[in-house]
PDB file of C-alpha atoms and ligand atoms in Angstrom:
ATOM      1  CA  UNK A   7       0.000   0.000   0.000  1.00  0.00           C
ATOM      2  CA  UNK A   8       2.889   2.278   0.938  1.00  0.00           C
ATOM      3  CA  UNK A   9       4.574   1.705  -2.502  1.00  0.00           C
ATOM      4  CA  UNK A  10       1.269   2.393  -4.221  1.00  0.00           C
ATOM      5  CA  UNK A  11       0.924   5.557  -2.176  1.00  0.00           C
ATOM      6  CA  UNK A  12       4.410   6.719  -3.168  1.00  0.00           C
ATOM      7  CA  UNK A  13       3.794   5.946  -6.868  1.00  0.00           C
ATOM      8  CA  UNK A  14       0.457   7.740  -6.705  1.00  0.00           C
ATOM      9  CA  UNK A  15       2.129  10.664  -4.992  1.00  0.00           C
ATOM     10  CA  UNK A  16       4.823  10.891  -7.682  1.00  0.00           C
ATOM     11  CA  UNK A  17       2.175  10.632 -10.411  1.00  0.00           C
ATOM     12  CA  UNK A  18       0.203  13.342  -8.692  1.00  0.00           C
ATOM     13  CA  UNK A  19       3.214  15.634  -8.590  1.00  0.00           C
ATOM     14  CA  UNK A  20       3.873  14.995 -12.290  1.00  0.00           C
ATOM     15  CA  UNK A  21       0.261  15.878 -13.123  1.00  0.00           C
ATOM     16  CA  UNK A  22       0.447  19.008 -11.016  1.00  0.00           C
ATOM     17  CA  UNK A  23       3.724  20.060 -12.683  1.00  0.00           C
ATOM     18  CA  UNK A  24       2.141  19.670 -16.125  1.00  0.00           C
ATOM     19  CA  UNK A  25      -0.915  21.658 -15.042  1.00  0.00           C
ATOM     20  CA  UNK A  26       1.202  24.481 -13.654  1.00  0.00           C
ATOM     21  CA  UNK A  27       3.536  24.482 -16.689  1.00  0.00           C
ATOM     22  CA  UNK A  28       0.550  24.620 -19.019  1.00  0.00           C
ATOM     23  CA  UNK A  29      -0.808  27.549 -17.018  1.00  0.00           C
ATOM     24  CA  UNK A  30      -3.976  25.528 -16.616  1.00  0.00           C
ATOM     25  CA  UNK A  31      -3.788  26.136 -12.894  1.00  0.00           C
ATOM     26  CA  UNK A  32      -1.903  28.531 -10.658  1.00  0.00           C
ATOM     27  CA  UNK A  33       0.902  27.057  -8.615  1.00  0.00           C
ATOM     28  CA  UNK A  34      -1.445  27.560  -5.686  1.00  0.00           C
ATOM     29  CA  UNK A  35      -3.879  24.904  -6.941  1.00  0.00           C
ATOM     30  CA  UNK A  36      -1.052  22.463  -7.627  1.00  0.00           C
ATOM     31  CA  UNK A  37      -1.384  20.788  -4.210  1.00  0.00           C
ATOM     32  CA  UNK A  38      -5.110  20.198  -4.635  1.00  0.00           C
ATOM     33  CA  UNK A  39      -4.537  18.875  -8.154  1.00  0.00           C
ATOM     34  CA  UNK A  40      -1.832  16.593  -6.778  1.00  0.00           C
ATOM     35  CA  UNK A  41      -4.216  15.191  -4.142  1.00  0.00           C
ATOM     36  CA  UNK A  42      -6.947  14.699  -6.736  1.00  0.00           C
ATOM     37  CA  UNK A  43      -4.498  12.765  -8.926  1.00  0.00           C
ATOM     38  CA  UNK A  44      -3.283  10.838  -5.860  1.00  0.00           C
ATOM     39  CA  UNK A  45      -6.882   9.916  -5.066  1.00  0.00           C
ATOM     40  CA  UNK A  46      -6.522  10.487  -1.339  1.00  0.00           C
ATOM     41  CA  UNK A  47      -5.199  12.903   1.283  1.00  0.00           C
ATOM     42  CA  UNK A  48      -2.690  11.537   3.831  1.00  0.00           C
ATOM     43  CA  UNK A  49      -3.942  12.622   7.269  1.00  0.00           C
ATOM     44  CA  UNK A  50      -2.187  12.435  10.658  1.00  0.00           C
ATOM     45  CA  UNK A  51      -4.326  11.241  13.571  1.00  0.00           C
ATOM     46  CA  UNK A  52      -3.651  10.179  17.185  1.00  0.00           C
ATOM     47  CA  UNK A  53      -6.294   7.458  17.664  1.00  0.00           C
ATOM     48  CA  UNK A  54      -7.848   9.287  20.639  1.00  0.00           C
ATOM     49  CA  UNK A  55     -11.635   8.858  20.527  1.00  0.00           C
ATOM     50  CA  UNK A  56     -13.872  10.770  19.964  1.00  0.00           C
ATOM     51  CA  UNK A  57     -11.420  13.043  18.104  1.00  0.00           C
ATOM     52  CA  UNK A  58      -9.906  10.232  16.053  1.00  0.00           C
ATOM     53  CA  UNK A  59     -10.243   6.452  16.135  1.00  0.00           C
ATOM     54  CA  UNK A  60      -8.938   3.414  14.258  1.00  0.00           C
ATOM     55  CA  UNK A  61     -11.030   0.243  14.568  1.00  0.00           C
ATOM     56  CA  UNK A  62      -9.551  -3.268  14.674  1.00  0.00           C
ATOM     57  CA  UNK A  63     -10.324  -3.588  10.938  1.00  0.00           C
ATOM     58  CA  UNK A  64      -8.378  -0.368  10.222  1.00  0.00           C
ATOM     59  CA  UNK A  65     -11.476   1.771   9.637  1.00  0.00           C
ATOM     60  CA  UNK A  66     -10.757   5.400  10.510  1.00  0.00           C
ATOM     61  CA  UNK A  67     -13.438   7.440  12.277  1.00  0.00           C
ATOM     62  CA  UNK A  68     -13.704  10.187  14.855  1.00  0.00           C
ATOM     63  CA  UNK A  69     -15.000  13.727  14.447  1.00  0.00           C
ATOM     64  CA  UNK A  70     -11.844  15.178  12.893  1.00  0.00           C
ATOM     65  CA  UNK A  71     -11.311  12.575  10.124  1.00  0.00           C
ATOM     66  CA  UNK A  72     -15.046  12.435   9.392  1.00  0.00           C
ATOM     67  CA  UNK A  73     -15.147  16.184   8.747  1.00  0.00           C
ATOM     68  CA  UNK A  74     -11.957  15.977   6.674  1.00  0.00           C
ATOM     69  CA  UNK A  75     -13.215  13.029   4.592  1.00  0.00           C
ATOM     70  CA  UNK A  76     -16.401  14.921   3.697  1.00  0.00           C
ATOM     71  CA  UNK A  77     -14.600  18.154   2.828  1.00  0.00           C
ATOM     72  CA  UNK A  78     -11.977  16.424   0.693  1.00  0.00           C
ATOM     73  CA  UNK A  79     -14.759  14.572  -1.159  1.00  0.00           C
ATOM     74  CA  UNK A  80     -16.321  17.944  -1.981  1.00  0.00           C
ATOM     75  CA  UNK A  81     -12.929  19.144  -3.227  1.00  0.00           C
ATOM     76  CA  UNK A  82     -12.656  16.124  -5.537  1.00  0.00           C
ATOM     77  CA  UNK A  83     -10.262  14.087  -3.372  1.00  0.00           C
ATOM     78  CA  UNK A  84     -12.034  10.754  -2.931  1.00  0.00           C
ATOM     79  CA  UNK A  85     -10.653   9.503   0.345  1.00  0.00           C
ATOM     80  CA  UNK A  86      -8.281   9.956   3.256  1.00  0.00           C
ATOM     81  CA  UNK A  87      -5.511   7.614   4.359  1.00  0.00           C
ATOM     82  CA  UNK A  88      -4.590   7.974   8.040  1.00  0.00           C
ATOM     83  CA  UNK A  89      -1.302   7.500   9.889  1.00  0.00           C
ATOM     84  CA  UNK A  90      -1.181   7.420  13.686  1.00  0.00           C
ATOM     85  CA  UNK A  91       1.281   9.908  15.172  1.00  0.00           C
ATOM     86  CA  UNK A  92       2.175  11.312  18.587  1.00  0.00           C
ATOM     87  CA  UNK A  93       0.953  14.907  18.907  1.00  0.00           C
ATOM     88  CA  UNK A  94       4.505  16.197  19.240  1.00  0.00           C
ATOM     89  CA  UNK A  95       5.470  14.552  15.934  1.00  0.00           C
ATOM     90  CA  UNK A  96       2.526  15.800  13.865  1.00  0.00           C
ATOM     91  CA  UNK A  97       3.863  19.207  12.879  1.00  0.00           C
ATOM     92  CA  UNK A  98       7.391  17.939  12.058  1.00  0.00           C
ATOM     93  CA  UNK A  99       5.779  15.123  10.027  1.00  0.00           C
ATOM     94  CA  UNK A 100       3.599  17.609   8.146  1.00  0.00           C
ATOM     95  CA  UNK A 101       6.589  19.862   7.443  1.00  0.00           C
ATOM     96  CA  UNK A 102       8.606  16.837   6.240  1.00  0.00           C
ATOM     97  CA  UNK A 103       5.839  15.916   3.788  1.00  0.00           C
ATOM     98  CA  UNK A 104       4.850  12.687   5.551  1.00  0.00           C
ATOM     99  CA  UNK A 105       1.237  13.923   5.801  1.00  0.00           C
ATOM    100  CA  UNK A 106      -0.836  16.252   3.633  1.00  0.00           C
ATOM    101  CA  UNK A 107      -2.822  17.522   6.633  1.00  0.00           C
ATOM    102  CA  UNK A 108      -3.211  16.958  10.385  1.00  0.00           C
ATOM    103  CA  UNK A 109      -6.829  16.194  11.334  1.00  0.00           C
ATOM    104  CA  UNK A 110      -6.427  15.056  14.949  1.00  0.00           C
ATOM    105  CA  UNK A 111      -7.708  17.666  17.367  1.00  0.00           C
ATOM    106  CA  UNK A 112      -4.354  19.478  17.274  1.00  0.00           C
ATOM    107  CA  UNK A 113      -5.415  22.547  19.260  1.00  0.00           C
ATOM    108  CA  UNK A 114      -4.649  25.990  17.884  1.00  0.00           C
ATOM    109  CA  UNK A 115      -2.052  27.857  19.963  1.00  0.00           C
ATOM    110  CA  UNK A 116       0.171  30.750  18.837  1.00  0.00           C
ATOM    111  CA  UNK A 117       3.319  28.653  18.512  1.00  0.00           C
ATOM    112  CA  UNK A 118       1.523  26.060  16.399  1.00  0.00           C
ATOM    113  CA  UNK A 119      -0.210  28.751  14.326  1.00  0.00           C
ATOM    114  CA  UNK A 120       3.251  30.065  13.469  1.00  0.00           C
ATOM    115  CA  UNK A 121       4.319  26.631  12.222  1.00  0.00           C
ATOM    116  CA  UNK A 122       1.331  25.491  10.142  1.00  0.00           C
ATOM    117  CA  UNK A 123      -1.606  26.875   8.120  1.00  0.00           C
ATOM    118  CA  UNK A 124      -4.711  26.078  10.199  1.00  0.00           C
ATOM    119  CA  UNK A 125      -8.238  25.912   8.832  1.00  0.00           C
ATOM    120  CA  UNK A 126     -11.032  27.688  10.682  1.00  0.00           C
ATOM    121  CA  UNK A 127     -12.048  26.000  13.983  1.00  0.00           C
ATOM    122  CA  UNK A 128     -13.511  22.488  13.978  1.00  0.00           C
ATOM    123  CA  UNK A 129     -13.469  20.779  17.431  1.00  0.00           C
ATOM    124  CA  UNK A 130     -13.500  22.689  20.765  1.00  0.00           C
ATOM    125  CA  UNK A 131     -13.041  21.239  24.247  1.00  0.00           C
ATOM    126  CA  UNK A 132     -11.870  21.969  27.792  1.00  0.00           C
ATOM    127  CA  UNK A 133      -9.212  19.978  29.638  1.00  0.00           C
ATOM    128  CA  UNK A 134      -9.794  17.169  32.178  1.00  0.00           C
ATOM    129  CA  UNK A 135      -7.888  14.884  34.529  1.00  0.00           C
ATOM    130  CA  UNK A 136      -8.529  11.230  35.293  1.00  0.00           C
ATOM    131  CA  UNK A 137      -7.819  10.413  38.977  1.00  0.00           C
ATOM    132  CA  UNK A 138      -8.615   7.729  41.551  1.00  0.00           C
ATOM    133  CA  UNK A 139     -12.139   7.847  42.995  1.00  0.00           C
ATOM    134  CA  UNK A 140     -12.430  10.544  45.655  1.00  0.00           C
ATOM    135  CA  UNK A 141      -9.589  12.570  44.082  1.00  0.00           C
ATOM    136  CA  UNK A 142      -7.334  11.675  47.055  1.00  0.00           C
ATOM    137  CA  UNK A 143      -4.799  14.469  46.396  1.00  0.00           C
ATOM    138  CA  UNK A 144      -7.502  17.075  45.809  1.00  0.00           C
ATOM    139  CA  UNK A 145      -6.406  18.183  42.324  1.00  0.00           C
ATOM    140  CA  UNK A 146      -8.445  20.927  40.661  1.00  0.00           C
ATOM    141  CA  UNK A 147      -5.691  22.434  38.517  1.00  0.00           C
ATOM    142  CA  UNK A 148      -2.203  21.767  37.181  1.00  0.00           C
ATOM    143  CA  UNK A 149      -0.964  24.234  39.835  1.00  0.00           C
ATOM    144  CA  UNK A 150      -2.304  21.880  42.518  1.00  0.00           C
ATOM    145  CA  UNK A 151      -0.094  19.134  41.075  1.00  0.00           C
ATOM    146  CA  UNK A 152       2.884  21.497  41.011  1.00  0.00           C
ATOM    147  CA  UNK A 153       2.399  22.310  44.715  1.00  0.00           C
ATOM    148  CA  UNK A 154       2.404  18.644  45.775  1.00  0.00           C
ATOM    149  CA  UNK A 155       6.015  17.426  45.481  1.00  0.00           C
ATOM    150  CA  UNK A 156       4.885  13.795  45.428  1.00  0.00           C
ATOM    151  CA  UNK A 157       2.319  14.243  42.620  1.00  0.00           C
ATOM    152  CA  UNK A 158       2.757  13.096  39.021  1.00  0.00           C
ATOM    153  CA  UNK A 159       0.606  13.769  35.945  1.00  0.00           C
ATOM    154  CA  UNK A 160       0.587  11.854  32.656  1.00  0.00           C
ATOM    155  CA  UNK A 161       0.002  13.569  29.308  1.00  0.00           C
ATOM    156  CA  UNK A 162       0.648  13.040  25.567  1.00  0.00           C
ATOM    157  CA  UNK A 163       4.195  13.861  24.395  1.00  0.00           C
ATOM    158  CA  UNK A 164       4.226  17.307  22.772  1.00  0.00           C
ATOM    159  CA  UNK A 165       0.596  17.715  23.757  1.00  0.00           C
ATOM    160  CA  UNK A 166      -1.248  20.681  25.193  1.00  0.00           C
ATOM    161  CA  UNK A 167      -1.711  19.105  28.633  1.00  0.00           C
ATOM    162  CA  UNK A 168       2.017  18.436  28.956  1.00  0.00           C
ATOM    163  CA  UNK A 169       2.716  22.088  28.128  1.00  0.00           C
ATOM    164  CA  UNK A 170       0.022  23.329  30.554  1.00  0.00           C
ATOM    165  CA  UNK A 171       1.435  21.206  33.412  1.00  0.00           C
ATOM    166  CA  UNK A 172       5.013  22.379  32.801  1.00  0.00           C
ATOM    167  CA  UNK A 173       3.876  26.004  32.503  1.00  0.00           C
ATOM    168  CA  UNK A 174       1.961  25.642  35.800  1.00  0.00           C
ATOM    169  CA  UNK A 175       5.236  24.697  37.455  1.00  0.00           C
ATOM    170  CA  UNK A 176       5.094  20.892  37.534  1.00  0.00           C
ATOM    171  CA  UNK A 177       8.770  19.832  37.252  1.00  0.00           C
ATOM    172  CA  UNK A 178       9.735  17.881  34.121  1.00  0.00           C
ATOM    173  CA  UNK A 179      10.344  14.682  36.091  1.00  0.00           C
ATOM    174  CA  UNK A 180       6.766  14.757  37.415  1.00  0.00           C
ATOM    175  CA  UNK A 181       5.143  15.211  33.976  1.00  0.00           C
ATOM    176  CA  UNK A 182       5.098  11.693  32.530  1.00  0.00           C
ATOM    177  CA  UNK A 183       4.790  11.257  28.741  1.00  0.00           C
ATOM    178  CA  UNK A 184       2.024   8.717  28.062  1.00  0.00           C
ATOM    179  CA  UNK A 185       1.732   7.241  24.526  1.00  0.00           C
ATOM    180  CA  UNK A 186      -2.034   6.672  24.393  1.00  0.00           C
ATOM    181  CA  UNK A 187      -5.287   6.694  26.332  1.00  0.00           C
ATOM    182  CA  UNK A 188      -5.283   3.036  27.341  1.00  0.00           C
ATOM    183  CA  UNK A 189      -1.774   3.373  28.803  1.00  0.00           C
ATOM    184  CA  UNK A 190      -2.813   6.487  30.724  1.00  0.00           C
ATOM    185  CA  UNK A 191      -5.880   4.737  32.123  1.00  0.00           C
ATOM    186  CA  UNK A 192      -3.828   1.740  33.250  1.00  0.00           C
ATOM    187  CA  UNK A 193      -1.143   3.943  34.840  1.00  0.00           C
ATOM    188  CA  UNK A 194      -3.780   5.711  36.958  1.00  0.00           C
ATOM    189  CA  UNK A 195      -5.444   2.404  37.868  1.00  0.00           C
ATOM    190  CA  UNK A 196      -2.075   0.947  38.920  1.00  0.00           C
ATOM    191  CA  UNK A 197      -1.146   4.091  40.879  1.00  0.00           C
ATOM    192  CA  UNK A 198       1.909   4.747  38.665  1.00  0.00           C
ATOM    193  CA  UNK A 199       0.674   8.300  38.027  1.00  0.00           C
ATOM    194  CA  UNK A 200      -1.704  10.364  40.182  1.00  0.00           C
ATOM    195  CA  UNK A 201      -3.542  11.955  37.240  1.00  0.00           C
ATOM    196  CA  UNK A 202      -3.831  11.541  33.477  1.00  0.00           C
ATOM    197  CA  UNK A 203      -4.783  14.651  31.508  1.00  0.00           C
ATOM    198  CA  UNK A 204      -6.540  14.845  28.131  1.00  0.00           C
ATOM    199  CA  UNK A 205      -9.400  16.958  26.791  1.00  0.00           C
ATOM    200  CA  UNK A 206     -12.755  16.379  28.519  1.00  0.00           C
ATOM    201  CA  UNK A 207     -14.352  14.331  25.725  1.00  0.00           C
ATOM    202  CA  UNK A 208     -11.324  12.046  25.461  1.00  0.00           C
ATOM    203  CA  UNK A 209     -11.227  11.365  29.221  1.00  0.00           C
ATOM    204  CA  UNK A 210     -15.000  10.822  29.275  1.00  0.00           C
ATOM    205  CA  UNK A 211     -14.673   8.287  26.450  1.00  0.00           C
ATOM    206  CA  UNK A 212     -11.918   6.448  28.339  1.00  0.00           C
ATOM    207  CA  UNK A 213     -13.784   6.258  31.662  1.00  0.00           C
ATOM    208  CA  UNK A 214     -17.010   5.175  29.971  1.00  0.00           C
ATOM    209  CA  UNK A 215     -15.235   2.251  28.284  1.00  0.00           C
ATOM    210  CA  UNK A 216     -13.174   1.389  31.391  1.00  0.00           C
ATOM    211  CA  UNK A 217     -16.270   0.743  33.493  1.00  0.00           C
ATOM    212  CA  UNK A 218     -14.115   1.060  36.661  1.00  0.00           C
ATOM    213  CA  UNK A 219     -15.887   2.494  39.783  1.00  0.00           C
ATOM    214  CA  UNK A 220     -12.503   3.402  41.301  1.00  0.00           C
ATOM    215  CA  UNK A 221     -11.904   6.236  38.844  1.00  0.00           C
ATOM    216  CA  UNK A 222     -13.092   9.872  38.742  1.00  0.00           C
ATOM    217  CA  UNK A 223     -12.960  12.695  36.212  1.00  0.00           C
ATOM    218  CA  UNK A 224     -11.946  16.221  37.201  1.00  0.00           C
ATOM    219  CA  UNK A 225     -13.410  18.486  34.536  1.00  0.00           C
ATOM    220  CA  UNK A 226     -12.799  21.173  33.573  1.00  0.00           C
ATOM    221  CA  UNK A 227      -9.252  21.612  34.864  1.00  0.00           C
ATOM    222  CA  UNK A 228      -9.371  24.995  36.610  1.00  0.00           C
ATOM    223  CA  UNK A 229      -7.307  27.681  34.887  1.00  0.00           C
ATOM    224  CA  UNK A 230      -6.947  25.758  31.626  1.00  0.00           C
ATOM    225  CA  UNK A 231      -8.480  27.431  28.533  1.00  0.00           C
ATOM    226  CA  UNK A 232     -11.052  25.918  26.191  1.00  0.00           C
ATOM    227  CA  UNK A 233      -9.137  25.072  23.032  1.00  0.00           C
ATOM    228  CA  UNK A 234     -10.274  24.456  19.457  1.00  0.00           C
ATOM    229  CA  UNK A 235      -8.477  22.554  16.736  1.00  0.00           C
ATOM    230  CA  UNK A 236      -8.482  23.097  13.004  1.00  0.00           C
ATOM    231  CA  UNK A 237      -7.158  21.031  10.120  1.00  0.00           C
ATOM    232  CA  UNK A 238      -3.434  21.860   9.988  1.00  0.00           C
ATOM    233  CA  UNK A 239      -1.828  22.293   6.542  1.00  0.00           C
ATOM    234  CA  UNK A 240       1.822  22.800   5.659  1.00  0.00           C
ATOM    235  CA  UNK A 241       2.938  26.440   5.284  1.00  0.00           C
ATOM    236  CA  UNK A 242       2.807  27.081   1.550  1.00  0.00           C
ATOM    237  CA  UNK A 243      -0.407  25.094   1.098  1.00  0.00           C
ATOM    238  CA  UNK A 244      -2.591  28.079   1.999  1.00  0.00           C
ATOM    239  CA  UNK A 245      -4.561  27.770  -1.279  1.00  0.00           C
ATOM    240  CA  UNK A 246      -5.552  24.213  -0.310  1.00  0.00           C
ATOM    241  CA  UNK A 247      -6.355  25.440   3.224  1.00  0.00           C
ATOM    242  CA  UNK A 248      -8.505  28.234   1.794  1.00  0.00           C
ATOM    243  CA  UNK A 249     -10.383  25.785  -0.455  1.00  0.00           C
ATOM    244  CA  UNK A 250     -10.914  23.577   2.626  1.00  0.00           C
ATOM    245  CA  UNK A 251     -12.259  26.575   4.559  1.00  0.00           C
ATOM    246  CA  UNK A 252     -14.773  27.412   1.807  1.00  0.00           C
ATOM    247  CA  UNK A 253     -16.298  23.941   2.101  1.00  0.00           C
ATOM    248  CA  UNK A 254     -16.112  23.995   5.924  1.00  0.00           C
ATOM    249  CA  UNK A 255     -17.996  27.303   5.998  1.00  0.00           C
ATOM    250  CA  UNK A 256     -20.718  25.905   3.682  1.00  0.00           C
ATOM    251  CA  UNK A 257     -21.124  22.861   5.951  1.00  0.00           C
ATOM    252  CA  UNK A 258     -21.299  25.042   9.063  1.00  0.00           C
ATOM    253  CA  UNK A 259     -24.013  27.128   7.393  1.00  0.00           C
ATOM    254  CA  UNK A 260     -26.058  24.175   6.110  1.00  0.00           C
ATOM    255  CA  UNK A 261     -26.007  22.240   9.400  1.00  0.00           C
ATOM    256  CA  UNK A 262     -24.024  19.360   7.888  1.00  0.00           C
ATOM    257  CA  UNK A 263     -21.028  20.234  10.074  1.00  0.00           C
ATOM    258  CA  UNK A 264     -23.130  19.858  13.240  1.00  0.00           C
ATOM    259  CA  UNK A 265     -24.558  16.564  11.935  1.00  0.00           C
ATOM    260  CA  UNK A 266     -21.040  15.118  11.752  1.00  0.00           C
ATOM    261  CA  UNK A 267     -19.486  16.371  14.999  1.00  0.00           C
ATOM    262  CA  UNK A 268     -22.350  16.565  17.504  1.00  0.00           C
ATOM    263  CA  UNK A 269     -23.002  12.798  17.715  1.00  0.00           C
ATOM    264  CA  UNK A 270     -19.403  12.603  18.979  1.00  0.00           C
ATOM    265  CA  UNK A 271     -20.234  15.106  21.746  1.00  0.00           C
ATOM    266  CA  UNK A 272     -18.681  18.222  20.175  1.00  0.00           C
ATOM    267  CA  UNK A 273     -20.510  21.552  19.910  1.00  0.00           C
ATOM    268  CA  UNK A 274     -20.850  23.081  16.434  1.00  0.00           C
ATOM    269  CA  UNK A 275     -21.829  26.351  18.105  1.00  0.00           C
ATOM    270  CA  UNK A 276     -18.542  26.464  20.031  1.00  0.00           C
ATOM    271  CA  UNK A 277     -16.529  26.098  16.821  1.00  0.00           C
ATOM    272  CA  UNK A 278     -18.732  28.622  14.992  1.00  0.00           C
ATOM    273  CA  UNK A 279     -18.460  31.190  17.803  1.00  0.00           C
ATOM    274  CA  UNK A 280     -14.727  31.738  17.328  1.00  0.00           C
ATOM    275  CA  UNK A 281     -12.160  32.084  14.584  1.00  0.00           C
ATOM    276  CA  UNK A 282      -8.633  30.994  13.698  1.00  0.00           C
ATOM    277  CA  UNK A 283      -7.545  34.610  14.078  1.00  0.00           C
ATOM    278  CA  UNK A 284      -8.826  34.816  17.672  1.00  0.00           C
ATOM    279  CA  UNK A 285      -7.482  31.396  18.674  1.00  0.00           C
ATOM    280  CA  UNK A 286      -4.052  32.007  17.173  1.00  0.00           C
ATOM    281  CA  UNK A 287      -3.803  35.319  18.993  1.00  0.00           C
ATOM    282  CA  UNK A 288      -4.925  33.899  22.373  1.00  0.00           C
ATOM    283  CA  UNK A 289      -2.308  34.200  25.151  1.00  0.00           C
TER     284      UNK A 289
HETATM  285  O1  6CS B  24      -3.701  19.490  20.734  1.00  0.00           O
HETATM  286  C1  6CS B  24      -3.224  18.809  21.630  1.00  0.00           C
HETATM  287  O2  6CS B  24      -2.027  18.848  21.965  1.00  0.00           O
HETATM  288  C2  6CS B  24      -4.190  17.886  22.404  1.00  0.00           C
HETATM  289  N1  6CS B  24      -5.310  17.567  21.581  1.00  0.00           N
HETATM  290  C3  6CS B  24      -6.030  16.467  21.808  1.00  0.00           C
HETATM  291  C4  6CS B  24      -7.266  16.203  21.022  1.00  0.00           C
HETATM  292  N2  6CS B  24      -5.677  15.540  22.694  1.00  0.00           N
HETATM  293  C5  6CS B  24      -4.487  15.663  23.527  1.00  0.00           C
HETATM  294  C6  6CS B  24      -3.494  16.638  22.906  1.00  0.00           C
HETATM  295  O3  6CS B  24      -2.476  16.979  23.855  1.00  0.00           O
END
């Protein structure tokens, strides 16, 4: 499949080069033409339901890929092919050309906005912490963890929660990088970490599936902002990003956007009440 993908990618580039040379399309449209010729867009995901999920049979779902699949179809790109990546590796992978777009709930923050070309907002959420029942150490915020010299918190590598904990003063050796939700759940259950932090909907999905009465969710984490993601494109692919935004705006207006994301628990209104500009400027 990988070889096929590479061949398709090369063919797509050749088609795009011909189109640009013939003046049929501006260089700007070359990326979209390349994806059309390739027949699919390569998307980065994390496999963190309900944002993104890969079933045992390889089927990709989750609010972010479902929105992306529909938009790319409208742009003439028939499908998406997903690769699982750690959050901290998504932007480097995009910049290295390993993905065409990140559709994973990669929250907009100024430093990320400087590194990629985000679409308008798609999925918004607050932050949460998974702890033992009764919240024995009384955590309400990342600052509470910082103040307790025995406390440890798990979070995705390169993720927002890791950054929030470090910024709140939790020392590096007490912020534990956790590769995925199931590992984080197990580490809390086994007492290897005191808290595991992900966005609210991700933690709620984990605890629902765990069916373990000895766990509790602290949500929202006090002092942590509500974040929104967007589809993240490589700098230089702004024409593709703009075409994506045109279709996203149509779907927001028609109600089709809400139909895709709200069954996953996300609020269309939250995404429609803000903009990339505001989120990228947020302190
Ligand atoms: O954007 C991020 O870094 C965070 N987004 C999600 C959906 N999960 C955890 C991650 O740290």
